[in-house]
Tab-separated table of N, CA and C in Angstrom:
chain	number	residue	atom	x	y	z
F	1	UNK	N	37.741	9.070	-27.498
F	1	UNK	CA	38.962	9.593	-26.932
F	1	UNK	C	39.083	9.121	-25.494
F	2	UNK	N	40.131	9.009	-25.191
F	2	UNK	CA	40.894	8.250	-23.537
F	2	UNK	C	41.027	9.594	-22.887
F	3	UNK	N	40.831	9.416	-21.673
F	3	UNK	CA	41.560	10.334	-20.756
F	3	UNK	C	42.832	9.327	-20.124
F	4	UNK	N	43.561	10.093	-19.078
F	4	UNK	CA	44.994	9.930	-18.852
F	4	UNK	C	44.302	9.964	-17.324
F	5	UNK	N	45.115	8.883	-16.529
F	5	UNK	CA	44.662	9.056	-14.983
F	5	UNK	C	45.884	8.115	-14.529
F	6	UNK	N	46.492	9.204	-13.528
F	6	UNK	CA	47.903	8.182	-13.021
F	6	UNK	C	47.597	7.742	-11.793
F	7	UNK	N	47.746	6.514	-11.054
F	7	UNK	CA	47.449	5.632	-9.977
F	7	UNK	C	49.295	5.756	-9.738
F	8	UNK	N	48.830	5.722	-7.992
F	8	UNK	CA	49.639	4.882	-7.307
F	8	UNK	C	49.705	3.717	-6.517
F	9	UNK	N	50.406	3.067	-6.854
F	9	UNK	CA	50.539	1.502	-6.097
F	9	UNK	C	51.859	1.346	-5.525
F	10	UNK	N	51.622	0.664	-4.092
F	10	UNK	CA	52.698	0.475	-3.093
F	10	UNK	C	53.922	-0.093	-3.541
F	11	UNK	N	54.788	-0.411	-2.884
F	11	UNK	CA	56.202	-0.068	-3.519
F	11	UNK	C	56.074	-1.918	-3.481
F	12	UNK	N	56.046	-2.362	-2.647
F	12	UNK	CA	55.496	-3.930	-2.633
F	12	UNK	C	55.314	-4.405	-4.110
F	13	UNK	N	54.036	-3.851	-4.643
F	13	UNK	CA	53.603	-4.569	-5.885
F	13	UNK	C	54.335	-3.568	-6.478
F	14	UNK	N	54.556	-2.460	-6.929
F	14	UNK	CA	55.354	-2.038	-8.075
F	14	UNK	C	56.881	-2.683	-8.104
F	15	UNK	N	57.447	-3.776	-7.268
F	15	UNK	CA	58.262	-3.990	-7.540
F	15	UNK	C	58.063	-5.463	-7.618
F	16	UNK	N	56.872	-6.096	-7.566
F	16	UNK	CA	56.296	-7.326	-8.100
F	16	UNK	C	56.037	-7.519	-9.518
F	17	UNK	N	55.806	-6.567	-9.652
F	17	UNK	CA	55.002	-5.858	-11.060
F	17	UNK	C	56.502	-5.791	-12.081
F	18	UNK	N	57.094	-5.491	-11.747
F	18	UNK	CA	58.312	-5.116	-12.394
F	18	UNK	C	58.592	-6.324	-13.754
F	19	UNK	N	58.957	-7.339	-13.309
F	19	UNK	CA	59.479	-8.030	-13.629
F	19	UNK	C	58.237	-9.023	-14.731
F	20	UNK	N	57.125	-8.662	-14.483
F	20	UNK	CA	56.034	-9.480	-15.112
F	20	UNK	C	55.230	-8.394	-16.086
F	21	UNK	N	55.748	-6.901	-16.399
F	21	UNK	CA	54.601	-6.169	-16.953
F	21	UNK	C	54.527	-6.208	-18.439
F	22	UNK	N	55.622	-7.195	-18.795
F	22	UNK	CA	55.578	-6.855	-20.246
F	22	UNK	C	54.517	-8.079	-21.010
F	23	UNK	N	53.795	-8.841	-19.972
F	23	UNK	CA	52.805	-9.970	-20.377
F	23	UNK	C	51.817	-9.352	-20.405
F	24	UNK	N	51.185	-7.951	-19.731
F	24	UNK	CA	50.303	-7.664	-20.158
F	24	UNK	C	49.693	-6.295	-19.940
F	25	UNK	N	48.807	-5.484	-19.892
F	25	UNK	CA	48.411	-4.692	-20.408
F	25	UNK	C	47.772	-4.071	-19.442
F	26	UNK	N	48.479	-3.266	-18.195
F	26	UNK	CA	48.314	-2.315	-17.023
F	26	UNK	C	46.820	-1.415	-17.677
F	27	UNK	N	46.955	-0.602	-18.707
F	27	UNK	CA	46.056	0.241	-18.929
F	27	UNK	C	44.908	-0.568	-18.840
F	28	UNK	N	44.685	-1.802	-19.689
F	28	UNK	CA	43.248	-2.587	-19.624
F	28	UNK	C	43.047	-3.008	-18.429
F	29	UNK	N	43.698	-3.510	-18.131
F	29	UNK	CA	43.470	-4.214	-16.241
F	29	UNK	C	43.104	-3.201	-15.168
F	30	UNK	N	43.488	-1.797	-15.591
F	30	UNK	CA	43.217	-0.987	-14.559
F	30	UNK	C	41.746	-0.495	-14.929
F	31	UNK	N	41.647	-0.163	-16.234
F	31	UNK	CA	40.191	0.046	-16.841
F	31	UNK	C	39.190	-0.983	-16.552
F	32	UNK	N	39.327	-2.058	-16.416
F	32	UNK	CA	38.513	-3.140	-15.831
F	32	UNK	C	38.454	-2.736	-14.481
F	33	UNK	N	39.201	-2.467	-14.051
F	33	UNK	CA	38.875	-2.835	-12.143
F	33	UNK	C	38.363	-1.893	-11.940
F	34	UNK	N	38.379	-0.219	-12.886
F	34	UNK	CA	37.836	1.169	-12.423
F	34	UNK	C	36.573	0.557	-12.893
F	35	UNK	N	36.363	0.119	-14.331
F	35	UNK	CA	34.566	-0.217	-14.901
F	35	UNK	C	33.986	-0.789	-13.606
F	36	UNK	N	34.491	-2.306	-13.084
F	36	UNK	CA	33.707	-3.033	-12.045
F	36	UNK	C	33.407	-2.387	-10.721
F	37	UNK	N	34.640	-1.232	-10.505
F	37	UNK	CA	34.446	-0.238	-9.250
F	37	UNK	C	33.238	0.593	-9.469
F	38	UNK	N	33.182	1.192	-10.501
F	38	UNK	CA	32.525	2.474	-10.734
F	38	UNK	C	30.752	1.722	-11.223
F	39	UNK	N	30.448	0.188	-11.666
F	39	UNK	CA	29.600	-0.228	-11.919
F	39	UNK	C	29.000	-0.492	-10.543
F	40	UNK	N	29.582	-0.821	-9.577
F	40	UNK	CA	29.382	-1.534	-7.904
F	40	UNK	C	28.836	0.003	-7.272
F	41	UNK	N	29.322	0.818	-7.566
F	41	UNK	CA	28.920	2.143	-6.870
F	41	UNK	C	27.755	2.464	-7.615
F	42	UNK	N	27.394	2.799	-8.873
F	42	UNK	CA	26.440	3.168	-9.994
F	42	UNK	C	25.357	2.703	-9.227
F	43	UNK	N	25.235	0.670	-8.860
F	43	UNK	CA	24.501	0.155	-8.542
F	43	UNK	C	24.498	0.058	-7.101
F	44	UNK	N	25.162	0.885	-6.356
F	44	UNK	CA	24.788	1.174	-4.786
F	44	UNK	C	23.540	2.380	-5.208
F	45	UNK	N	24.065	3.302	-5.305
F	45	UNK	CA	23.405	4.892	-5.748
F	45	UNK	C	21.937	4.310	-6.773
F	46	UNK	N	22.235	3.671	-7.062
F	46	UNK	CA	20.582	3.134	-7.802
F	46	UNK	C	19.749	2.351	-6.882
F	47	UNK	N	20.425	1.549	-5.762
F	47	UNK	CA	19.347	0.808	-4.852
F	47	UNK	C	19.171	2.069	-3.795
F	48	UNK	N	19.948	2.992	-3.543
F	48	UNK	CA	19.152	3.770	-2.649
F	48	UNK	C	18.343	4.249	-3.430
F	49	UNK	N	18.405	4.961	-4.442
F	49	UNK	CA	17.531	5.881	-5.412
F	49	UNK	C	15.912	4.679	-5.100
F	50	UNK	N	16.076	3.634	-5.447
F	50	UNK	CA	14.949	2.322	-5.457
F	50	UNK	C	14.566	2.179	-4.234
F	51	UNK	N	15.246	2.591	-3.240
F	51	UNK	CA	15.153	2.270	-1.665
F	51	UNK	C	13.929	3.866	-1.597
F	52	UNK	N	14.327	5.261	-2.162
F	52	UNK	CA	13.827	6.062	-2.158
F	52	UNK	C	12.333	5.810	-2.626
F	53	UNK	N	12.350	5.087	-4.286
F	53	UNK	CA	11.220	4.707	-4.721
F	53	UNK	C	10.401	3.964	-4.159
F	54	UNK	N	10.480	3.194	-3.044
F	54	UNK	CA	9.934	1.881	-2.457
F	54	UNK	C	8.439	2.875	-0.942
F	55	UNK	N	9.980	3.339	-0.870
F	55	UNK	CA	9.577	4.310	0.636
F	55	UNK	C	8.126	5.055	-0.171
F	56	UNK	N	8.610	5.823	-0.944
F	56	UNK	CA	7.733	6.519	-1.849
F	56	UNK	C	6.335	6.219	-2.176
F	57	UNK	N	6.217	4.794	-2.808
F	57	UNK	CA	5.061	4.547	-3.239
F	57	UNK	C	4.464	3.509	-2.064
F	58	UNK	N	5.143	3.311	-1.296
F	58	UNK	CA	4.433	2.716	0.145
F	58	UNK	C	3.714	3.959	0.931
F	59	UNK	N	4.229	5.063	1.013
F	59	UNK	CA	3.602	6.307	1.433
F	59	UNK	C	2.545	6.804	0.509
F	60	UNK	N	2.318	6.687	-0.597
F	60	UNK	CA	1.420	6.884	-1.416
F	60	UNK	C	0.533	5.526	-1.269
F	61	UNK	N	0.648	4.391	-1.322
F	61	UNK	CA	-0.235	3.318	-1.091
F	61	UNK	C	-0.969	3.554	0.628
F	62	UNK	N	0.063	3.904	1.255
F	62	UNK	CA	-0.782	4.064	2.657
F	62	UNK	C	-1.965	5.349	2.718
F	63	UNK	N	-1.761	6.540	1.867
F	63	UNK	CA	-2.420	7.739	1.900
F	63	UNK	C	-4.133	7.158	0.457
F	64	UNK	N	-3.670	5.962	-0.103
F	64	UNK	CA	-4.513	5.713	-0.940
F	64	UNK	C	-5.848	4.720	0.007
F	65	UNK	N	-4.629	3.977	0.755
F	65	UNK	CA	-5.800	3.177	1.662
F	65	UNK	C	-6.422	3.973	2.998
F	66	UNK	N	-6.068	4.880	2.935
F	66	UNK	CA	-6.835	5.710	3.989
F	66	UNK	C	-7.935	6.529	3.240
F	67	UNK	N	-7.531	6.817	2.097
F	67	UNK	CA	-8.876	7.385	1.281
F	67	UNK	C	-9.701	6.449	0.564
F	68	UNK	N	-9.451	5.114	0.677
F	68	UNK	CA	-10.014	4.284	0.403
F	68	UNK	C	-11.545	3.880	1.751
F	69	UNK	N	-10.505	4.306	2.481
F	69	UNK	CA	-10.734	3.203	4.533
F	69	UNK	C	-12.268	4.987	4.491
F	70	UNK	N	-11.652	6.317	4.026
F	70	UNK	CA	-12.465	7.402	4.297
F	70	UNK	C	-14.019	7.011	3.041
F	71	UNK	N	-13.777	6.622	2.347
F	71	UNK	CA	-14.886	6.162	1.111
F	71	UNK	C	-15.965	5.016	2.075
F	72	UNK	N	-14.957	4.310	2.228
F	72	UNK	CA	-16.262	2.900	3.035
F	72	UNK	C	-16.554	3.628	4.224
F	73	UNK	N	-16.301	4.556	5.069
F	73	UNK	CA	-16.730	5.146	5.963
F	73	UNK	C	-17.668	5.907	6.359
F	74	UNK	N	-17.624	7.021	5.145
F	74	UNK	CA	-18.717	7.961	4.321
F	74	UNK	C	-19.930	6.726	4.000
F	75	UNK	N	-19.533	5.700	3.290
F	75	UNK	CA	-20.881	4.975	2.974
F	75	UNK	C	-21.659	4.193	4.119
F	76	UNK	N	-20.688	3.641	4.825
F	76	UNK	CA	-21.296	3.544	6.411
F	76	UNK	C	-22.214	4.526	6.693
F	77	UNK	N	-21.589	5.200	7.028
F	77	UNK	CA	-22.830	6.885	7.404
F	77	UNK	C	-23.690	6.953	6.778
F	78	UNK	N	-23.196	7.329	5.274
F	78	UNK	CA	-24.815	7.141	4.649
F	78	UNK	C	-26.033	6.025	4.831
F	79	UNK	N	-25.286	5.016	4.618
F	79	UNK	CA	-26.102	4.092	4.102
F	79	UNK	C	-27.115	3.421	5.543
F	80	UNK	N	-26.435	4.053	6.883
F	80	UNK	CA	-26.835	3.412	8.168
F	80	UNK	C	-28.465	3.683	8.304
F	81	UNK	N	-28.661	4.871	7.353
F	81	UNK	CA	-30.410	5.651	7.157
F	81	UNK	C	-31.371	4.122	7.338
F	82	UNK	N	-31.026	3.052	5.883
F	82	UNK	CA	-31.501	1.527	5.766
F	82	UNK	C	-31.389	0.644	6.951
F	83	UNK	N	-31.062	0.668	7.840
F	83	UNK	CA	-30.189	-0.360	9.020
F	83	UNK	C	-31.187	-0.300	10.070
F	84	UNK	N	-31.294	-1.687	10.524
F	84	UNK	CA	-32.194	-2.127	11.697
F	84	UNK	C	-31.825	-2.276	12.699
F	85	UNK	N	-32.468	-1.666	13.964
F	85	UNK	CA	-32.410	-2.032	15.035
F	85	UNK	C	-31.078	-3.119	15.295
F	86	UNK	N	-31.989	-4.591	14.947
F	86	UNK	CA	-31.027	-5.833	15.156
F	86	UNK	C	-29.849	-5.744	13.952
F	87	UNK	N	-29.782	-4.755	13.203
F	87	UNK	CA	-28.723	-4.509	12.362
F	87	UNK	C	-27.631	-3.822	13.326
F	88	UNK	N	-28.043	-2.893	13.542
F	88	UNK	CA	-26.766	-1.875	14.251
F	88	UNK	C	-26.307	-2.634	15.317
F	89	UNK	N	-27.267	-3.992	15.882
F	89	UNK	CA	-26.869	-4.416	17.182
F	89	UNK	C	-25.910	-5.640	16.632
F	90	UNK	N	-25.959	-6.391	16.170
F	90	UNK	CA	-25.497	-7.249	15.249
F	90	UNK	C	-23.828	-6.381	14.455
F	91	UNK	N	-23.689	-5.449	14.410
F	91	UNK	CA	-22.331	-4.897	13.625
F	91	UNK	C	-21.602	-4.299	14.774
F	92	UNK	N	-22.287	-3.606	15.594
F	92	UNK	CA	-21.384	-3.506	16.932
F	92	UNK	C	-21.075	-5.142	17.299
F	93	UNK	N	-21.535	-6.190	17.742
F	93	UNK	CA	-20.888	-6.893	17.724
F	93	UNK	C	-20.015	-7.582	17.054
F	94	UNK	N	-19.876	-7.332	16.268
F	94	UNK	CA	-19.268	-8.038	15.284
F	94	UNK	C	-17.683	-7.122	15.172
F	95	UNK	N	-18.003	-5.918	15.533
F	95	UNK	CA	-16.505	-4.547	14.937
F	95	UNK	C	-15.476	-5.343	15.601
F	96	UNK	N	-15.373	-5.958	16.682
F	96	UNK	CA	-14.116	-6.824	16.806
F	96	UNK	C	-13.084	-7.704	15.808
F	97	UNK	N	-14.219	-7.700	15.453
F	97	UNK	CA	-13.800	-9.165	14.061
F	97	UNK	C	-12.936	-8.589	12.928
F	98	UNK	N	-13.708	-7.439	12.614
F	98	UNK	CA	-12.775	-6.313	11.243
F	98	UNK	C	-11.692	-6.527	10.548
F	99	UNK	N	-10.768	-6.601	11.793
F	99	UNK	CA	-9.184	-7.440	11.436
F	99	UNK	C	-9.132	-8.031	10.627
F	100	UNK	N	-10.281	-8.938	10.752
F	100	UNK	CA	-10.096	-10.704	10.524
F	100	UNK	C	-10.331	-10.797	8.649
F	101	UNK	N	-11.436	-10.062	8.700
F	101	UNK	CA	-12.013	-9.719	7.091
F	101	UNK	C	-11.414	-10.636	6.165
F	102	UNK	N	-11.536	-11.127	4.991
F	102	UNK	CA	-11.006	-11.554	3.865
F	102	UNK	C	-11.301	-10.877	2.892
F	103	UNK	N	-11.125	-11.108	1.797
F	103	UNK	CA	-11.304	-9.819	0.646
F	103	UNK	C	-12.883	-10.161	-0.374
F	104	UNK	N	-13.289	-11.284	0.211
F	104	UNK	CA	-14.583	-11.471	-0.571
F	104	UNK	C	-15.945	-11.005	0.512
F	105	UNK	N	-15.165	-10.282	1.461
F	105	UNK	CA	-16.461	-9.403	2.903
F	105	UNK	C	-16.967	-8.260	1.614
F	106	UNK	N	-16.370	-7.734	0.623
F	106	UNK	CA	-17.128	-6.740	-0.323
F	106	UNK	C	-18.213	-7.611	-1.390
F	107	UNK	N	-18.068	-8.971	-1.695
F	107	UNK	CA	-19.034	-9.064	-2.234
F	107	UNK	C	-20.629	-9.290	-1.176
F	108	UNK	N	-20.006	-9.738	0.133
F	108	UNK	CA	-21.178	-10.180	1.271
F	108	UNK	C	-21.913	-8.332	1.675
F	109	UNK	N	-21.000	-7.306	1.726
F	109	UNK	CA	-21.464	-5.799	1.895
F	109	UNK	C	-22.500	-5.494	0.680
F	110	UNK	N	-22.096	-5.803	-0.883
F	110	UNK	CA	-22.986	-4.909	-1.816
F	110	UNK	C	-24.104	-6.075	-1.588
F	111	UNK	N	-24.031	-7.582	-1.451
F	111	UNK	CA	-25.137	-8.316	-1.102
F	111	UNK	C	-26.083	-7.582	-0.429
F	112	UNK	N	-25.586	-7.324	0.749
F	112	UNK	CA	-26.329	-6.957	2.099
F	112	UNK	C	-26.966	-5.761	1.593
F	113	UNK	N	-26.304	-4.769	0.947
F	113	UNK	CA	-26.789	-3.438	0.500
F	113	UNK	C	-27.582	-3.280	-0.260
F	114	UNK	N	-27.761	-4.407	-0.993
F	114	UNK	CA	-28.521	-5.368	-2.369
F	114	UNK	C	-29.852	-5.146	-1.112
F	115	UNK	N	-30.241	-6.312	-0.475
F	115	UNK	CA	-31.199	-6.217	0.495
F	115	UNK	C	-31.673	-5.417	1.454
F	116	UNK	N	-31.039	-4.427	1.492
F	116	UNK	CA	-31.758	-3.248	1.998
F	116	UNK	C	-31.680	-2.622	1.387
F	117	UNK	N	-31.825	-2.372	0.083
F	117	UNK	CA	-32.389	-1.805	-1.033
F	117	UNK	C	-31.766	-0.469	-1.295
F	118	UNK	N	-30.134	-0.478	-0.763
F	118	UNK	CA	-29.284	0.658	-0.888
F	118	UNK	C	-29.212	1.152	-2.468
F	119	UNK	N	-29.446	1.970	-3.170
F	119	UNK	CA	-29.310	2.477	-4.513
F	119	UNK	C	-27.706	2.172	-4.705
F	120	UNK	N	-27.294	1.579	-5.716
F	120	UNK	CA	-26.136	1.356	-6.203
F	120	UNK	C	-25.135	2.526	-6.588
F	121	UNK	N	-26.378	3.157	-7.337
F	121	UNK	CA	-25.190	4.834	-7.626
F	121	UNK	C	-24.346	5.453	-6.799
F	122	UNK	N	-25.257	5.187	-5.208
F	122	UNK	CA	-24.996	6.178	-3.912
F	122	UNK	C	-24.224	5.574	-3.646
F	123	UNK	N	-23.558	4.566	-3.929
F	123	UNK	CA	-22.336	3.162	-2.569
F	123	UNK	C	-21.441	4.362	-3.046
F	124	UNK	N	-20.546	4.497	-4.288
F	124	UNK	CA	-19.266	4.503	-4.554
F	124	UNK	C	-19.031	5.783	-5.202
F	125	UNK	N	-18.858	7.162	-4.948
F	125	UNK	CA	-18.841	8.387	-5.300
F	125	UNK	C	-17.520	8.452	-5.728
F	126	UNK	N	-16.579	7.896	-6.289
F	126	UNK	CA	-15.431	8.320	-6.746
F	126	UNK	C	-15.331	6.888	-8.136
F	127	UNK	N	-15.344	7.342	-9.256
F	127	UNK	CA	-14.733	5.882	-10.513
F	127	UNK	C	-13.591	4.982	-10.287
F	128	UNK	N	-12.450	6.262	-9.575
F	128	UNK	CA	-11.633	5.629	-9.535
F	128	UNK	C	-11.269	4.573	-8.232
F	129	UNK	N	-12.267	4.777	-7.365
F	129	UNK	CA	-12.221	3.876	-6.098
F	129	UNK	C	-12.994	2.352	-6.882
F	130	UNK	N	-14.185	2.607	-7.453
F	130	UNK	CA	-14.663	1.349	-7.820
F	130	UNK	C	-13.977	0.509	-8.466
F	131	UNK	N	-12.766	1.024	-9.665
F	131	UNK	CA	-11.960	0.326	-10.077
F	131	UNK	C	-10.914	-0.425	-9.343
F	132	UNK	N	-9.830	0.580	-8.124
F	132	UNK	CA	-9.466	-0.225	-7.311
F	132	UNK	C	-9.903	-1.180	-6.495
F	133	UNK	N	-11.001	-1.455	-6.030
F	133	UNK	CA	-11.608	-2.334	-5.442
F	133	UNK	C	-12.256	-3.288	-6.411
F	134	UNK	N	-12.060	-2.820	-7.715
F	134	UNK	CA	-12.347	-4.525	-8.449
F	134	UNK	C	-10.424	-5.252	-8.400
F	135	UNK	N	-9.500	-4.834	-8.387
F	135	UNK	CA	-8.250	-4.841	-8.539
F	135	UNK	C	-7.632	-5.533	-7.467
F	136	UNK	N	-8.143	-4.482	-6.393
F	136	UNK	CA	-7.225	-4.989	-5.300
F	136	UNK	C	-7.838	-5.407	-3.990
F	137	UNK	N	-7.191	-6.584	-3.475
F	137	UNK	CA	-7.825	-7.254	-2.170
F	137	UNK	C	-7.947	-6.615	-1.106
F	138	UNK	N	-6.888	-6.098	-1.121
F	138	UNK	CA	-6.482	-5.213	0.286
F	138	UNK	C	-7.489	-3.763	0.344
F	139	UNK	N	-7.861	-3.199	-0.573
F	139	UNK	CA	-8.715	-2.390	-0.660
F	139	UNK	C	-10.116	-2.781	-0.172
F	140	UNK	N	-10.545	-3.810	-1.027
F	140	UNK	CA	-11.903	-4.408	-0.933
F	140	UNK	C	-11.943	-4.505	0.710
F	141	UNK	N	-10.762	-4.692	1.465
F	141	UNK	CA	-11.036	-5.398	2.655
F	141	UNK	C	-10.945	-3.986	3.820
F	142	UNK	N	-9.784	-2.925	3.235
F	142	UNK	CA	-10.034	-1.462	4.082
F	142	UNK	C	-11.483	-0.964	3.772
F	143	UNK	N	-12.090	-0.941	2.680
F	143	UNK	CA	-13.285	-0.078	2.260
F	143	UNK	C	-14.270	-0.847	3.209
F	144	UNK	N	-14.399	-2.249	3.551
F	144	UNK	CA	-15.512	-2.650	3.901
F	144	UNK	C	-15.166	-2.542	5.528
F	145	UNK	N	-13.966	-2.673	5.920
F	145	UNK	CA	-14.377	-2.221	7.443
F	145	UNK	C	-13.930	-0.897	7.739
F	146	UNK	N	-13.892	-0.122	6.877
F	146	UNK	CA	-14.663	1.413	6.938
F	146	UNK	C	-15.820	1.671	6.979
F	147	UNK	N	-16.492	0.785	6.176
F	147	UNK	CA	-18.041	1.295	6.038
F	147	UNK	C	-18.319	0.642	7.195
F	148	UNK	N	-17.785	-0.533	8.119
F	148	UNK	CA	-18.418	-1.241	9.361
F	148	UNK	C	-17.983	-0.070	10.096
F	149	UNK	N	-16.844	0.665	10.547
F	149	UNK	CA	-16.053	1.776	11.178
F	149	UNK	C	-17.473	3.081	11.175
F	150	UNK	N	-17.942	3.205	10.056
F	150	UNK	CA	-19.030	4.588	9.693
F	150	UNK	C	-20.469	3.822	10.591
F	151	UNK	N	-21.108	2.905	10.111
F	151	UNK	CA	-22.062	2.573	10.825
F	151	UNK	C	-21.660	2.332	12.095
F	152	UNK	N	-20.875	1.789	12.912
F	152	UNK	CA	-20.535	1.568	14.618
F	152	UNK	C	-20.959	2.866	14.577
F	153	UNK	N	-20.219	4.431	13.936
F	153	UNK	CA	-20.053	5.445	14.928
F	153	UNK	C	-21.455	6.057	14.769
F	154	UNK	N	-21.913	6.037	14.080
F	154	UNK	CA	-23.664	6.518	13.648
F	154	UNK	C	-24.139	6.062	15.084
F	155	UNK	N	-24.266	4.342	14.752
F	155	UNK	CA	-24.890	3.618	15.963
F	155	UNK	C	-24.091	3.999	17.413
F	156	UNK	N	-23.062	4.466	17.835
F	156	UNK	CA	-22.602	4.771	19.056
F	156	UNK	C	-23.057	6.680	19.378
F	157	UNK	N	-23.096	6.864	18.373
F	157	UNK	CA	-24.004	8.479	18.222
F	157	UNK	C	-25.492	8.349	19.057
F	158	UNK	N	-25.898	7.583	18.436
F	158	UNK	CA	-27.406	7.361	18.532
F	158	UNK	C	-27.925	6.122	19.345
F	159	UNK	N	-27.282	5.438	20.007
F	159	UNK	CA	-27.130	4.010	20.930
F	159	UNK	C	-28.391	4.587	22.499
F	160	UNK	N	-27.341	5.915	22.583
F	160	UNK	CA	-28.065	6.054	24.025
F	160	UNK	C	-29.552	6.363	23.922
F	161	UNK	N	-30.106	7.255	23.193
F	161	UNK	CA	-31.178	7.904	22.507
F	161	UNK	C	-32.130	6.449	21.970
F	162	UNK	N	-31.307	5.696	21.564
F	162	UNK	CA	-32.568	4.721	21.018
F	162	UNK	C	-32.519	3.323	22.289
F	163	UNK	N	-31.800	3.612	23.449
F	163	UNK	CA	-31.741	2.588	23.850
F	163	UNK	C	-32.440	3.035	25.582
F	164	UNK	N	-33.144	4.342	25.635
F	164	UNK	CA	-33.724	4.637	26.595
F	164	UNK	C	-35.327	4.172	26.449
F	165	UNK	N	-35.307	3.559	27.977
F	165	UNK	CA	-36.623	3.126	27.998
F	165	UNK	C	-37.748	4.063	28.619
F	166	UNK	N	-38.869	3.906	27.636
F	166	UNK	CA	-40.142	4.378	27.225
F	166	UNK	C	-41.050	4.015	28.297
């Protein structure tokens, strides 16, 4: 079933119109231009709605890499128990660099953790973090200079205390 919807148009074209309306078919032509109107708006109101979604899961990706950035941090801490002297001195220098990271610094971390004989179980206390960090680059690369972020602050805890002379 149709609904009924009366338009007005300026006196200009209704008297342009006059003389040419019997070629064709006002009701369809106007139904076209309302479909293409009302499709152009549909698809405004859907890119904000998408503009909403975007915002959305960027705020959820940022709250994921901070609990990601809090995981390598925690293991920093822990794991600083294993860490040498010329270790802690060696990663303070280095915390500048962090930025710089690439996403294969997580296979050079479980290496390293490999050699100081860190227990594997203890690195990664959440399943679902280990999975993202097989997944994603950007993770691999927050988690590992978190855990550099956890050992600096251990070692800046404990710097003065181990660095007084005897």
């Amino acid at each position: 079933m149709s609904q009924r919807v009366t338009i007005a148009v300026p006196d200009a074209l209704f008297e342009r119109l006059q003389p040419v309306k019997h070629q064709f078919n006002i009701s369809a032509i106007c139904q076209e231009a309302l479909e293409m109107a009302v499709t152009c708006e549909e698809l405004k109101v859907k890119a904000a709605e998408q503009d909403n979604l975007i915002e959305r899961l960027q705020a959820e990706k940022k709250v994921l890499l901070n609990k990601v950035r809090q995981e390598g941090f925690e293991l920093g801490i822990r794991s600083s128990s294993k860490l040498s002297y010329k270790d802690f001195r060696h990663f303070e220098r280095v915390m500048p660099l962090a930025t710089s990271l690439d996403d294969e610094v997580l296979d050079y971390l479980w290496s390293f953790l490999d050699l100081k004989e860190y227990s594997q179980q203890a690195r990664i206390q959440d399943p679902d973090f280990a999975y993202l960090l097989e997944v994603d680059p950007q993770s691999r690369i927050v988690f590992a200079q978190g855990w550099l972020e956890g050992v600096v602050s251990v070692w800046q805890t404990i710097k003065d205390q181990v660095e007084v002379s005897q």
